[in-house]
Amino acid sequence: MMSMKAVKLLLLLCVICFSVVSKTVICEPPPTCPANLDDGECGSEDSGEWEGEFFPGIPKIKYEGPTSKNPLAYKWYNPNEEILGKNMKDWLRFSVAFWHTFRGTGGDPFGAPTKMWPWEDGTNSLAMAKRRMRANFEFLEKLGVDRWCFHDRDIAPDAETLEETNANLDEVVALAKELQGTKIRPLWGTAQLFMHPRYMHGGATSPEIGVYAYAAAQVKKAIEVTHYLGGENYVFWGGREGYQTLLNTDMERELDHMARFFEAAVAYKKKIGFNGTLLIEPKPQEPTKHQYDWDAATSANFLRKYGLIGEFKLNIECNHATLSGHSCHHELETARINGLLGNVDANTGDPQVGWDTDQFLMDVNEATLVMLSVIRNGGLSPGGFNFDAKLRRESTDVEDIFIAHIGGMDTLARGLRNAAKLIEDGSLDKLVRKRYQSFDTELGAQIEAGKVDFELLEKKAMEWGEPEVPSGKQELAEMLFQSAM
Amino acid sequence: MMSMKAVKLLLLLCVICFSVVSKTVICEPPPTCPANLDDGECGSEDSGEWEGEFFPGIPKIKYEGPTSKNPLAYKWYNPNEEILGKNMKDWLRFSVAFWHTFRGTGGDPFGAPTKMWPWEDGTNSLAMAKRRMRANFEFLEKLGVDRWCFHDRDIAPDAETLEETNANLDEVVALAKELQGTKIRPLWGTAQLFMHPRYMHGGATSPEIGVYAYAAAQVKKAIEVTHYLGGENYVFWGGREGYQTLLNTDMERELDHMARFFEAAVAYKKKIGFNGTLLIEPKPQEPTKHQYDWDAATSANFLRKYGLIGEFKLNIECNHATLSGHSCHHELETARINGLLGNVDANTGDPQVGWDTDQFLMDVNEATLVMLSVIRNGGLSPGGFNFDAKLRRESTDVEDIFIAHIGGMDTLARGLRNAAKLIEDGSLDKLVRKRYQSFDTELGAQIEAGKVDFELLEKKAMEWGEPEVPSGKQELAEMLFQSAM
Amino acid sequence: MMSMKAVKLLLLLCVICFSVVSKTVICEPPPTCPANLDDGECGSEDSGEWEGEFFPGIPKIKYEGPTSKNPLAYKWYNPNEEILGKNMKDWLRFSVAFWHTFRGTGGDPFGAPTKMWPWEDGTNSLAMAKRRMRANFEFLEKLGVDRWCFHDRDIAPDAETLEETNANLDEVVALAKELQGTKIRPLWGTAQLFMHPRYMHGGATSPEIGVYAYAAAQVKKAIEVTHYLGGENYVFWGGREGYQTLLNTDMERELDHMARFFEAAVAYKKKIGFNGTLLIEPKPQEPTKHQYDWDAATSANFLRKYGLIGEFKLNIECNHATLSGHSCHHELETARINGLLGNVDANTGDPQVGWDTDQFLMDVNEATLVMLSVIRNGGLSPGGFNFDAKLRRESTDVEDIFIAHIGGMDTLARGLRNAAKLIEDGSLDKLVRKRYQSFDTELGAQIEAGKVDFELLEKKAMEWGEPEVPSGKQELAEMLFQSAM
Amino acid sequence: MMSMKAVKLLLLLCVICFSVVSKTVICEPPPTCPANLDDGECGSEDSGEWEGEFFPGIPKIKYEGPTSKNPLAYKWYNPNEEILGKNMKDWLRFSVAFWHTFRGTGGDPFGAPTKMWPWEDGTNSLAMAKRRMRANFEFLEKLGVDRWCFHDRDIAPDAETLEETNANLDEVVALAKELQGTKIRPLWGTAQLFMHPRYMHGGATSPEIGVYAYAAAQVKKAIEVTHYLGGENYVFWGGREGYQTLLNTDMERELDHMARFFEAAVAYKKKIGFNGTLLIEPKPQEPTKHQYDWDAATSANFLRKYGLIGEFKLNIECNHATLSGHSCHHELETARINGLLGNVDANTGDPQVGWDTDQFLMDVNEATLVMLSVIRNGGLSPGGFNFDAKLRRESTDVEDIFIAHIGGMDTLARGLRNAAKLIEDGSLDKLVRKRYQSFDTELGAQIEAGKVDFELLEKKAMEWGEPEVPSGKQELAEMLFQSAM
């Protein structure tokens, strides 16, 4: 017979299991204690204290240049080196994603967790949340990164009531505020509206009014704490705002609800004086069959339809881009020319795989294209590059966390260097401008000003006869692009 | 040594080859003469005369009901039968696509033409164009369909100058007008801006101002002839309005040009008193890597951004829908709830194939979903169902043209019957309405009116505690849906 | 301070959490206790006793015919009705998948469990395993299905050592044996070699010899218990037998190991007198980037290369088929003509979705194609149709489990009826046979016997001149097929 | 009224149009005469004579090293530079594909030809075929490439009978033989069995025995001329050997026919003493819905099933690989470890596009992976790298042909240099070997020798307890790989 205390503990564990918060990693048993931990340490409720470093063998990561063979050094990212008139760190504004890096467990739809980080005690307790937050700041410090991103539920555990959950959150946030010091700030915060079963039909688009209200309360609080921590942006990723089948869905009504929800968020943000940018993160599907924020153009259409176009920007994720059938570069450019490019979730997918793999971007070609868009956008500030990327399930060494981030940062840094080289060389830009030069004329200007009607155009067409159409020079453009790699 | 006359003939053939117009079938050698045609008949310039019927063995297609085994009879399409208060023919408003049915040759990227229709003489002459037009009207008559769709260049041959080309078009259009009589009208017309090499970089989005002007002149004329023939709609399919690589493309400038072009089209349409609907036909890609009218939402965003939203509707094609990663039903519903559902290009793709196969829709499940959207839209009028579908390359019997259209029409008719059954039964609708009933309350109405702020919602969330979230009943919805099949 | 007992309990929970076994549902916290369960009942270790029925409101499911509107009745599946000389139940040989139906929790990569079945007590205890097994047999009884499938780890919990784990398994298997009575048998059993972290790099293809040995021990035991329970087949699904990146993989060595493993399984099966069929279940990817048993042809190549071709058959799953770029019908036919069609995992995917959705097949067209292959194969016996399908995450009513299975069974039953109609009508078969009639000649027979060389063929080609090539009649074939729906 | 002579000419043109041979470009009107050609030159039947150079402005392409900005120079390909003990040219064995480079017209399913090469006269005459062949050899000479590949029908025109067609072929082949001199040879030849309408249902798998015989005669001749020209390989690409729908197809019978056909080809090859390698070129689909040689594993299964495994190797094409859902590297490795890697069709696709784009490979990452496989294979000889790649439709300058090939050659050369760097560095290989070290033991050796049964493995598993499973180090492997770029 179990003691009542044990029963309650078990029940508590049931509850807190729900709050294992991770954007991409399923609610799993809390990462279990490594086999070699003795009883006294593992699973202890008062485990907030942790002696010494979390990453004892890992030094502060330094720039050693391209010839270095040290996996724990930057070969391309030199934060204070100037590129195109700005320091690399100001172009790149890197951020660590708390959920992947500190709540990712390695679970997948067919597999249990694999990560057994030494500082984890197997619980989802408040004490553990605090210890984990300390690990986060040591990681940021050693990596030399000044920004972090979080979901409300991955930094602090769910409790039985919303009030208690908020209290948990406040306690962890207070610690984070202290640990941030003067240098570190959230790139953005967000509310996690997809993990808990209550959100199974959506948050803002749930058919249940109670869920809608709950989601609103959660976003309200998440905006507040983001503001309190000095966050520069706030993100909406509507992982459950979509449908599994149109057969049971009133899509029009759900979209209306989503618009009302966003309007209320805008009003509240202004009311409390939060000046951060609100960002929508498009994704086509997964976990839903269709997510309402399918891609940049779909999100832009939604914002325009409901008169929200000036109030939001977009957070473009490369893996989401390719899942929606576009290149990452396309999504960045679409956001940019709609005036909506606000942030990049820096990751990549596998081109032969139909789900979100959230890998660290290691392809320099891709990174160069990304940086070309960012430079054209004049940078991303107040947005930046958030590593919404996770270790492979099979990567289970603590050093792998560092190696992955260093690889991702170096790749984007190399992309920045290459993009700058391309821009300074100018050949590719010149090739593009030249293609459109026939519009750099008086008639071209009039057409672009909307002053030329079909009658005049027909007259010109007949006057001119068959137009000359030059080569598009795609292979040359590719050769010029590759020459910068 | 060739005579100069023969040389000129050859050159002419070179020129007219370019004008083999087909939306989905490449410019190929004109369908060659069947092997058994004697010299005198094949290739003769004055071949406009054709004795007797084009489809001598084929009777007028009649409704024989579901038990009929006659492939040349309707089993489900009974034009004057009333369904949900309207005749079937008024719900369905079928149209035959001239390009597939009369200009489709069976060529594909790896294969030569396979269709050797008896009435074709191997030329793209004006006389042949007229003979073909007569075949079209006999086909419409025998099929019992009152609408047809066309591209300017598939009904009349290109000539050396735009003026001469327009004259060719006028001559064929005059014949079509006469053959239409009082009953038959174009569902829509369109300009073919993708086949000719001059359009290789686009029409409205070509970097060459001369091509932009030429495209405008062509659209101007195509709107005129559509209007003259009593057409009810006019379609823009921007097959080349997109890019092959962003490396050589100024996407922003191209989109601006496209908007100017559309504005000019709207102005011209109004000027000449054409009241037909302008329709944009979304497609994600092919032949371009990215087409600017990617899907319904992307097209809607474009229309909103440039203030064109009230002037256009969409022509949704099922095969294009699935190529863009959506179900056809999704695209129809997205168009509908944006107020943009104007026409359906009735076809289907192969779910495992990544290009436009333009097959006749033969799947009753899919057709039922299509008809559910159309019924919710109150029908499509003045739009309709255009069979933008082609015979398989390997289907080379004349009767196959009839079998394919009959199959497609019967499938949509069966879809209409099933959709009506579902609506009359009401169980599925009830399941959906019930899911949202918590918003059919006072607070729900206030939320939907945009009057509820985050503070009130948070208060409610705390008051209510954990919300109850009922089952989504997807399997039941699927069972109810299937029961109508 | 926690008591040592509680600490150990917690550790135990950590351990057993790992063993939440489900083929498609991640290791999650055991389905938590519904909110309204009182402490005494929830989480109790001695909870094996359960009063009364598990499904109290659900009657035994009966055949009521196509006009019935009762969601808890068969409209098309009439087990003892004869179709093409065999009872429906003998053609269909349905089986319930224990993992989806009794261990599926509704978790997904972004969401916590949603299923709170009343009989679950929130633990993964042995007692709970037994209670669940009783629920399984009541379910089979009420559904009227005589077969079930299981993974070793989803019917009994993992323990600290392999010996203890095997003891757990024996205890549950003994109960299952008793509950099976004389009528019910496993269609197949299998070992779960993908959920536990030890298998993160594979089982038979893990680079770790210790894992290889562990996997062998687990398969050995799983074959034994399948044999003991009277199972008719044994399945290998190599969910982790593949790679995430070729950069760290020696594919050749891994494939060699897999072959050695299969050889040993064959030897052991024979040694213990197990006559069931060994089945490989192809799947292209997920969770791996590449699974070695990609599709039917890939699996066949493996079997042939390593001389295992006579010892295995294939278990074809429709959702896996479409993920590999094939239609389900294609995979069934490929298996069949390689002599390898042994079993069907009856489910379906979403055609626009790039991961395994494991939905219940509700599409009658698809079911008809499946049944055409099965009939051509002379049935599947000793294989059958296993419902490797799961409720949508949002389907949370107990009755949904029944509705989903009834829908799936009725759909295949309808497919069987349609396939029989097609075969009895004969028109489609005739169309196919006629296409090949030129080979039903003397020369054709010689060619098919491998007796005709290129010289003779060239002589014939020159003699015959240009061959006549008739229409492929695809649209007619589609019309004939649809007429049976 | 046309003269009879002109009528016949027209008819001839009809006929020869069919024989516009191109692997990826549809039968189109022969590239028309450029607008500025005067009548006397264009379309002349006796146009075989061509004064001076075909590429007058283009010099012989030289290696200038990575700092060169000259688009008409090699920056990475230095033919006689030694890499890993072999000259670059011997590793790479480049070949130009006659069909893309000299018969590609820029047509696509929605567009007419765009290439108006100056040497084309608008006909498909024998004289034109010879002139084109001269252009080919000047191109090879200037590019510095010693190998070329061809389809029978793209080098010489079809005629009315097979005998006459063969005579045409002989005439062009004689010229090619002369132009080849002592240095240049075909990498491979092949028969074009997909363009002509007679092959619409397949060649070896056509249901028509007459087509089967015709295909055999054509392959017989193509092997003969390949042998005569000193070709080192012979390729089968079964573009039409597959199905459009299983509803009208007897897949089993078709596969049997294909096997008989291949057996006869093997016998004939041996009979005439042709020692070149026979190569199958896998492709999943397009133009068929399913091609029987879907991918490397499918082709291997076919070869094994029919006892042809020792007689063929595979020609792996990167664009085909990705269309089949695999990375190019995967297909190369699969071919390699099945002992089947014989040749590479060097191109690439667009990762977001579902059809064969046949682009020149310009991605250095991809090229490095390709070269890793080739080096592991000990090179490809007697196979090589054939540029089965075509200019974009919009690339219409003569110099684009050179730029594209130079880009493709430089990219593979850079891939070779990077792969060599990786191999010489050794870190990545070491990482891989280390992962498998537990099998480099006595027990490991016994397992790999097939001497260990399940009982022993179970004993070991129990002895050893829970195995340690190290990190897979994927991110480190990616970092090491990128460091060589």
mmCIF file of N, CA and C in Angstrom, chain D residues 100-148:
data_model
loop_
_atom_site.group_PDB
_atom_site.id
_atom_site.type_symbol
_atom_site.label_atom_id
_atom_site.label_comp_id
_atom_site.label_asym_id
_atom_site.label_seq_id
_atom_site.Cartn_x
_atom_site.Cartn_y
_atom_site.Cartn_z
ATOM 1 N N HIS D 100 21.110 17.345 -74.902
ATOM 2 C CA HIS D 100 20.819 18.626 -74.259
ATOM 3 C C HIS D 100 21.557 19.755 -74.975
ATOM 4 N N THR D 101 22.823 19.509 -75.267
ATOM 5 C CA THR D 101 23.663 20.599 -75.725
ATOM 6 C C THR D 101 23.398 20.951 -77.183
ATOM 7 N N PHE D 102 23.064 19.932 -77.986
ATOM 8 C CA PHE D 102 22.870 20.233 -79.410
ATOM 9 C C PHE D 102 21.452 20.014 -79.918
ATOM 10 N N ARG D 103 20.616 19.372 -79.147
ATOM 11 C CA ARG D 103 19.236 19.205 -79.585
ATOM 12 C C ARG D 103 18.250 19.841 -78.627
ATOM 13 N N GLY D 104 18.714 20.347 -77.511
ATOM 14 C CA GLY D 104 17.824 21.045 -76.578
ATOM 15 C C GLY D 104 17.378 22.351 -77.203
ATOM 16 N N THR D 105 16.105 22.593 -77.191
ATOM 17 C CA THR D 105 15.591 23.776 -77.882
ATOM 18 C C THR D 105 15.020 24.794 -76.905
ATOM 19 N N GLY D 106 14.924 24.426 -75.652
ATOM 20 C CA GLY D 106 14.332 25.354 -74.692
ATOM 21 C C GLY D 106 12.823 25.217 -74.578
ATOM 22 N N GLY D 107 12.255 24.287 -75.310
ATOM 23 C CA GLY D 107 10.815 24.064 -75.160
ATOM 24 C C GLY D 107 10.501 23.454 -73.807
ATOM 25 N N ASP D 108 9.334 23.721 -73.288
ATOM 26 C CA ASP D 108 8.876 23.044 -72.071
ATOM 27 C C ASP D 108 7.380 22.809 -72.235
ATOM 28 N N PRO D 109 6.710 22.152 -71.275
ATOM 29 C CA PRO D 109 5.310 21.787 -71.518
ATOM 30 C C PRO D 109 4.400 22.987 -71.782
ATOM 31 N N PHE D 110 4.868 24.182 -71.468
ATOM 32 C CA PHE D 110 4.045 25.361 -71.683
ATOM 33 C C PHE D 110 4.701 26.351 -72.634
ATOM 34 N N GLY D 111 5.814 25.949 -73.248
ATOM 35 C CA GLY D 111 6.501 26.961 -74.036
ATOM 36 C C GLY D 111 7.232 26.431 -75.251
ATOM 37 N N ALA D 112 7.282 27.258 -76.261
ATOM 38 C CA ALA D 112 7.952 26.944 -77.524
ATOM 39 C C ALA D 112 9.465 27.052 -77.363
ATOM 40 N N PRO D 113 10.200 26.550 -78.328
ATOM 41 C CA PRO D 113 11.658 26.641 -78.289
ATOM 42 C C PRO D 113 12.142 28.080 -78.183
ATOM 43 N N THR D 114 13.276 28.241 -77.555
ATOM 44 C CA THR D 114 13.857 29.577 -77.415
ATOM 45 C C THR D 114 15.284 29.659 -77.970
ATOM 46 N N LYS D 115 15.877 28.509 -78.222
ATOM 47 C CA LYS D 115 17.281 28.511 -78.676
ATOM 48 C C LYS D 115 17.320 28.650 -80.192
ATOM 49 N N MET D 116 18.026 29.637 -80.671
ATOM 50 C CA MET D 116 18.152 29.852 -82.112
ATOM 51 C C MET D 116 19.635 29.849 -82.449
ATOM 52 N N TRP D 117 20.290 28.721 -82.231
ATOM 53 C CA TRP D 117 21.732 28.684 -82.469
ATOM 54 C C TRP D 117 22.021 29.022 -83.923
ATOM 55 N N PRO D 118 23.044 29.775 -84.163
ATOM 56 C CA PRO D 118 23.322 30.265 -85.519
ATOM 57 C C PRO D 118 23.515 29.158 -86.544
ATOM 58 N N TRP D 119 24.028 28.026 -86.075
ATOM 59 C CA TRP D 119 24.313 26.972 -87.059
ATOM 60 C C TRP D 119 23.075 26.149 -87.417
ATOM 61 N N GLU D 120 21.995 26.342 -86.718
ATOM 62 C CA GLU D 120 20.782 25.577 -87.029
ATOM 63 C C GLU D 120 20.068 26.218 -88.218
ATOM 64 N N ASP D 121 19.566 25.397 -89.128
ATOM 65 C CA ASP D 121 18.910 25.935 -90.316
ATOM 66 C C ASP D 121 17.408 25.692 -90.297
ATOM 67 N N GLY D 122 16.905 25.236 -89.177
ATOM 68 C CA GLY D 122 15.462 25.048 -89.096
ATOM 69 C C GLY D 122 14.975 23.722 -89.640
ATOM 70 N N THR D 123 15.894 22.837 -89.970
ATOM 71 C CA THR D 123 15.463 21.525 -90.477
ATOM 72 C C THR D 123 16.031 20.421 -89.592
ATOM 73 N N ASN D 124 15.509 19.246 -89.845
ATOM 74 C CA ASN D 124 16.056 18.058 -89.195
ATOM 75 C C ASN D 124 16.697 17.165 -90.256
ATOM 76 N N SER D 125 17.324 17.812 -91.193
ATOM 77 C CA SER D 125 17.881 17.071 -92.338
ATOM 78 C C SER D 125 19.171 16.355 -91.957
ATOM 79 N N LEU D 126 19.579 15.467 -92.825
ATOM 80 C CA LEU D 126 20.830 14.746 -92.659
ATOM 81 C C LEU D 126 22.003 15.735 -92.717
ATOM 82 N N ALA D 127 21.894 16.688 -93.626
ATOM 83 C CA ALA D 127 22.957 17.675 -93.747
ATOM 84 C C ALA D 127 23.089 18.473 -92.440
ATOM 85 N N MET D 128 21.958 18.835 -91.910
ATOM 86 C CA MET D 128 21.970 19.585 -90.652
ATOM 87 C C MET D 128 22.569 18.724 -89.543
ATOM 88 N N ALA D 129 22.243 17.430 -89.563
ATOM 89 C CA ALA D 129 22.775 16.516 -88.549
ATOM 90 C C ALA D 129 24.298 16.493 -88.598
ATOM 91 N N LYS D 130 24.825 16.546 -89.794
ATOM 92 C CA LYS D 130 26.290 16.514 -89.919
ATOM 93 C C LYS D 130 26.920 17.827 -89.462
ATOM 94 N N ARG D 131 26.262 18.912 -89.844
ATOM 95 C CA ARG D 131 26.794 20.206 -89.430
ATOM 96 C C ARG D 131 26.806 20.294 -87.887
ATOM 97 N N ARG D 132 25.751 19.809 -87.301
ATOM 98 C CA ARG D 132 25.620 19.816 -85.849
ATOM 99 C C ARG D 132 26.710 18.958 -85.190
ATOM 100 N N MET D 133 27.009 17.853 -85.859
ATOM 101 C CA MET D 133 28.054 16.971 -85.325
ATOM 102 C C MET D 133 29.408 17.695 -85.338
ATOM 103 N N ARG D 134 29.636 18.468 -86.383
ATOM 104 C CA ARG D 134 30.873 19.241 -86.421
ATOM 105 C C ARG D 134 30.912 20.268 -85.285
ATOM 106 N N ALA D 135 29.766 20.874 -85.031
ATOM 107 C CA ALA D 135 29.693 21.837 -83.921
ATOM 108 C C ALA D 135 30.021 21.134 -82.599
ATOM 109 N N ASN D 136 29.502 19.927 -82.449
ATOM 110 C CA ASN D 136 29.761 19.137 -81.241
ATOM 111 C C ASN D 136 31.256 18.946 -81.031
ATOM 112 N N PHE D 137 31.943 18.606 -82.075
ATOM 113 C CA PHE D 137 33.376 18.328 -81.890
ATOM 114 C C PHE D 137 34.180 19.613 -81.668
ATOM 115 N N GLU D 138 33.733 20.694 -82.274
ATOM 116 C CA GLU D 138 34.415 21.950 -81.959
ATOM 117 C C GLU D 138 34.182 22.314 -80.486
ATOM 118 N N PHE D 139 32.970 22.054 -80.026
ATOM 119 C CA PHE D 139 32.657 22.343 -78.619
ATOM 120 C C PHE D 139 33.528 21.508 -77.681
ATOM 121 N N LEU D 140 33.599 20.205 -77.951
ATOM 122 C CA LEU D 140 34.425 19.306 -77.126
ATOM 123 C C LEU D 140 35.873 19.797 -77.096
ATOM 124 N N GLU D 141 36.344 20.152 -78.269
ATOM 125 C CA GLU D 141 37.723 20.620 -78.414
ATOM 126 C C GLU D 141 37.977 21.860 -77.562
ATOM 127 N N LYS D 142 37.088 22.834 -77.689
ATOM 128 C CA LYS D 142 37.292 24.091 -76.966
ATOM 129 C C LYS D 142 37.145 23.910 -75.466
ATOM 130 N N LEU D 143 36.248 22.994 -75.087
ATOM 131 C CA LEU D 143 36.021 22.765 -73.664
ATOM 132 C C LEU D 143 37.140 21.906 -73.065
ATOM 133 N N GLY D 144 37.801 21.149 -73.933
ATOM 134 C CA GLY D 144 38.848 20.244 -73.447
ATOM 135 C C GLY D 144 38.282 18.975 -72.835
ATOM 136 N N VAL D 145 37.204 18.477 -73.427
ATOM 137 C CA VAL D 145 36.554 17.262 -72.924
ATOM 138 C C VAL D 145 36.682 16.182 -73.991
ATOM 139 N N ASP D 146 36.968 14.946 -73.553
ATOM 140 C CA ASP D 146 37.275 13.877 -74.506
ATOM 141 C C ASP D 146 36.151 12.868 -74.719
ATOM 142 N N ARG D 147 35.020 13.095 -74.066
ATOM 143 C CA ARG D 147 33.949 12.102 -74.176
ATOM 144 C C ARG D 147 32.622 12.765 -74.496
ATOM 145 N N TRP D 148 31.780 12.017 -75.171
ATOM 146 C CA TRP D 148 30.442 12.509 -75.470
ATOM 147 C C TRP D 148 29.452 11.356 -75.394
#
